GROMACS .gro file of C-alpha atoms in nm:
model
  186
    1MET     CA    1   9.863  -8.976  16.769
    2PRO     CA    2   9.979  -9.275  16.925
    3SER     CA    3  10.100  -9.238  17.306
    4ASP     CA    4  10.346  -9.421  17.533
    5TYR     CA    5  10.213  -9.223  17.825
    6GLN     CA    6  10.217  -9.386  18.185
    7PRO     CA    7  10.062  -9.222  18.430
    8SER     CA    8  10.203  -9.261  18.802
    9PRO     CA    9  10.037  -9.478  19.054
   10GLU     CA   10   9.937  -9.159  19.229
   11THR     CA   11   9.786  -9.062  18.916
   12LEU     CA   12   9.595  -9.360  18.861
   13ASP     CA   13   9.462  -9.385  19.223
   14LYS     CA   14   9.302  -9.025  19.211
   15LEU     CA   15   9.177  -9.080  18.880
   16ARG     CA   16   9.027  -9.436  18.998
   17GLU     CA   17   8.881  -9.261  19.303
   18LEU     CA   18   8.743  -8.918  19.118
   19THR     CA   19   8.585  -9.157  18.891
   20LEU     CA   20   8.414  -9.353  19.165
   21TYR     CA   21   8.334  -9.027  19.339
   22VAL     CA   22   8.160  -8.888  19.015
   23ALA     CA   23   7.987  -9.205  18.916
   24TRP     CA   24   7.842  -9.202  19.297
   25LEU     CA   25   7.716  -8.853  19.283
   26ARG     CA   26   7.529  -8.940  18.950
   27ARG     CA   27   7.462  -9.324  19.037
   28ASP     CA   28   7.069  -9.241  19.019
   29ASP     CA   29   7.096  -9.067  18.694
   30PRO     CA   30   6.952  -9.270  18.383
   31HIS     CA   31   7.121  -9.025  18.120
   32PHE     CA   32   7.452  -9.007  18.304
   33GLY     CA   33   7.657  -9.255  18.072
   34ALA     CA   34   8.037  -9.261  17.970
   35THR     CA   35   8.017  -8.964  17.758
   36LEU     CA   36   7.912  -8.738  18.082
   37LEU     CA   37   8.147  -8.919  18.314
   38ASN     CA   38   8.453  -8.833  18.067
   39LYS     CA   39   8.334  -8.497  18.066
   40CYS     CA   40   8.312  -8.416  18.429
   41LEU     CA   41   8.645  -8.593  18.483
   42TYR     CA   42   8.797  -8.358  18.217
   43TYR     CA   43   8.651  -8.035  18.330
   44ALA     CA   44   8.741  -8.103  18.673
   45ASP     CA   45   9.088  -8.152  18.597
   46PHE     CA   46   9.097  -7.859  18.325
   47ASP     CA   47   8.897  -7.617  18.562
   48SER     CA   48   9.150  -7.691  18.854
   49TYR     CA   49   9.439  -7.630  18.631
   50PHE     CA   50   9.291  -7.294  18.484
   51HIS     CA   51   9.233  -7.182  18.866
   52THR     CA   52   9.524  -7.316  19.061
   53GLY     CA   53   9.766  -7.399  18.800
   54PHE     CA   54   9.730  -7.778  18.882
   55PRO     CA   55   9.493  -8.044  18.778
   56ILE     CA   56   9.323  -8.250  19.033
   57THR     CA   57   9.466  -8.599  18.893
   58GLY     CA   58   9.709  -8.519  18.658
   59VAL     CA   59   9.613  -8.773  18.414
   60GLU     CA   60   9.658  -8.705  18.044
   61TYR     CA   61   9.370  -8.650  17.802
   62MET     CA   62   9.348  -8.747  17.467
   63LYS     CA   63   9.061  -8.663  17.193
   64GLU     CA   64   8.820  -8.901  17.106
   65LYS     CA   65   8.482  -8.916  16.873
   66PHE     CA   66   8.259  -8.792  17.157
   67GLY     CA   67   8.506  -8.591  17.383
   68PRO     CA   68   8.824  -8.593  17.574
   69VAL     CA   69   8.866  -8.903  17.756
   70PRO     CA   70   9.166  -9.016  17.995
   71ARG     CA   71   9.423  -9.172  17.823
   72ASN     CA   72   9.430  -9.549  17.896
   73PHE     CA   73   9.074  -9.510  18.060
   74SER     CA   74   8.928  -9.848  17.916
   75GLU     CA   75   9.198 -10.024  18.077
   76LEU     CA   76   9.142  -9.860  18.433
   77LYS     CA   77   8.751  -9.913  18.382
   78ALA     CA   78   8.816 -10.282  18.335
   79ASP     CA   79   9.024 -10.298  18.615
   80MET     CA   80   8.775 -10.144  18.846
   81GLN     CA   81   8.549 -10.386  18.709
   82LYS     CA   82   8.747 -10.684  18.779
   83LYS     CA   83   8.854 -10.583  19.119
   84GLY     CA   84   8.458 -10.536  19.205
   85GLU     CA   85   8.484 -10.178  19.238
   86VAL     CA   86   8.203 -10.081  18.976
   87ALA     CA   87   7.961 -10.230  18.759
   88LEU     CA   88   7.970 -10.157  18.399
   89ARG     CA   89   7.637 -10.196  18.200
   90THR     CA   90   7.472 -10.079  17.932
   91GLU     CA   91   7.079  -9.931  17.984
   92THR     CA   92   6.841  -9.798  17.739
   93TYR     CA   93   6.763  -9.411  17.761
   94GLY     CA   94   6.524  -9.297  17.509
   95GLU     CA   95   6.637  -9.427  17.175
   96MET     CA   96   7.005  -9.418  17.312
   97ALA     CA   97   7.226  -9.707  17.466
   98VAL     CA   98   7.409  -9.525  17.759
   99GLU     CA   99   7.731  -9.734  17.906
  100ARG     CA  100   7.671  -9.647  18.291
  101MET     CA  101   7.928  -9.722  18.556
  102ILE     CA  102   7.758  -9.801  18.894
  103PRO     CA  103   8.028  -9.781  19.187
  104VAL     CA  104   8.018 -10.075  19.413
  105ARG     CA  105   8.235  -9.882  19.706
  106GLU     CA  106   8.264  -9.510  19.828
  107ALA     CA  107   8.548  -9.327  19.672
  108ASN     CA  108   8.847  -9.269  19.902
  109LEU     CA  109   8.813  -8.867  19.915
  110ALA     CA  110   9.111  -8.865  20.167
  111LEU     CA  111   9.343  -8.827  19.833
  112PHE     CA  112   9.145  -8.482  19.769
  113THR     CA  113   9.158  -8.136  19.904
  114GLY     CA  114   8.808  -7.986  20.001
  115PRO     CA  115   8.865  -7.720  19.735
  116GLU     CA  116   8.905  -7.981  19.493
  117ILE     CA  117   8.565  -8.177  19.593
  118ALA     CA  118   8.403  -7.851  19.591
  119LEU     CA  119   8.512  -7.796  19.233
  120VAL     CA  120   8.424  -8.133  19.128
  121ASN     CA  121   8.075  -8.104  19.276
  122ALA     CA  122   8.013  -7.748  19.086
  123VAL     CA  123   8.135  -7.931  18.802
  124VAL     CA  124   7.915  -8.218  18.808
  125ASP     CA  125   7.619  -8.017  18.929
  126LYS     CA  126   7.654  -7.810  18.598
  127LEU     CA  127   7.729  -8.064  18.365
  128SER     CA  128   7.450  -8.270  18.491
  129GLN     CA  129   7.175  -8.049  18.360
  130SER     CA  130   7.273  -8.105  18.012
  131THR     CA  131   7.256  -8.376  17.789
  132ALA     CA  132   7.561  -8.580  17.660
  133THR     CA  133   7.489  -8.416  17.327
  134ALA     CA  134   7.498  -8.054  17.476
  135VAL     CA  135   7.790  -8.126  17.661
  136SER     CA  136   7.981  -8.264  17.355
  137ARG     CA  137   7.936  -7.950  17.191
  138MET     CA  138   8.085  -7.793  17.472
  139SER     CA  139   8.404  -7.960  17.463
  140HIS     CA  140   8.439  -7.939  17.092
  141GLY     CA  141   8.576  -7.559  17.061
  142HIS     CA  142   8.870  -7.440  16.888
  143ILE     CA  143   9.151  -7.688  17.071
  144TRP     CA  144   8.919  -7.967  16.975
  145ALA     CA  145   8.899  -7.859  16.576
  146ILE     CA  146   9.309  -7.863  16.564
  147LEU     CA  147   9.388  -8.192  16.742
  148GLU     CA  148   9.399  -8.520  16.571
  149MET     CA  149   9.186  -8.809  16.706
  150HIS     CA  150   9.370  -8.982  17.003
  151GLU     CA  151   9.593  -8.650  17.022
  152THR     CA  152   9.675  -8.548  17.380
  153ILE     CA  153   9.508  -8.215  17.492
  154PRO     CA  154   9.734  -7.999  17.664
  155TYR     CA  155   9.640  -7.862  17.978
  156ASN     CA  156   9.729  -7.515  17.894
  157ALA     CA  157   9.438  -7.533  17.677
  158ALA     CA  158   9.224  -7.433  17.964
  159PHE     CA  159   9.339  -7.086  17.892
  160ILE     CA  160   9.197  -7.077  17.529
  161SER     CA  161   8.860  -6.921  17.531
  162ASP     CA  162   8.607  -7.026  17.241
  163ALA     CA  163   8.422  -6.702  17.324
  164PRO     CA  164   8.440  -6.419  17.020
  165PRO     CA  165   8.681  -6.142  17.123
  166THR     CA  166   8.529  -5.866  17.285
  167ALA     CA  167   8.591  -5.481  17.227
  168ARG     CA  168   8.822  -5.502  17.485
  169ASP     CA  169   9.019  -5.780  17.345
  170TYR     CA  170   9.059  -5.596  17.002
  171GLU     CA  171   9.181  -5.285  17.205
  172LEU     CA  172   9.426  -5.462  17.399
  173ALA     CA  173   9.584  -5.654  17.062
  174ARG     CA  174   9.596  -5.313  16.895
  175GLN     CA  175   9.789  -5.184  17.221
  176ILE     CA  176  10.028  -5.440  17.217
  177ALA     CA  177  10.068  -5.469  16.833
  178LYS     CA  178  10.135  -5.067  16.854
  179LYS     CA  179  10.382  -5.121  17.129
  180LYS     CA  180  10.571  -5.429  16.960
  181GLY     CA  181  10.591  -5.223  16.617
  182TRP     CA  182  10.342  -5.483  16.433
  183ASP     CA  183  10.080  -5.229  16.371
  184GLY     CA  184  10.242  -5.097  16.029
  185ASP     CA  185  10.290  -4.765  16.158
  186SER     CA  186  10.664  -4.807  16.208
   0.00000   0.00000   0.00000
């Protein structure tokens, strides 16, 4: 689904600086390419939204083949390369080509709070222990299945679990159904 989304300058600045920061954290990791970078940005924003009600950058994410990607991210990456903020290169990792972003300058972390940076660090640490394929499987859950390619992923999706319902979940559903008269006993 095409979008006429135009992020604010503040949103773009935060995405630019967060991208630089995440790329800097994993600059020496040969398998940390575009897919893992996109997932780190996505999970940082969506985990922040889950815990605080606010994303870190506020950028719109969309469904792409290998997972969520900030909308218009290819344009931002090209601009960052043009301005000499990053070098983009393709490297071989095993049998796969990995698109790497190498930061040329440090990120401006003054745009972020301490808790935001701590959350980003935790996300990057967690995801960096997995391959891009494994991380892609993590992000391809229920929401992923119902979205069309290039469709916007709503931040409220952070509250939808891919875990199977627990016994407690079923009990709560029965209680709500009974209270609402949906249980067929009314």
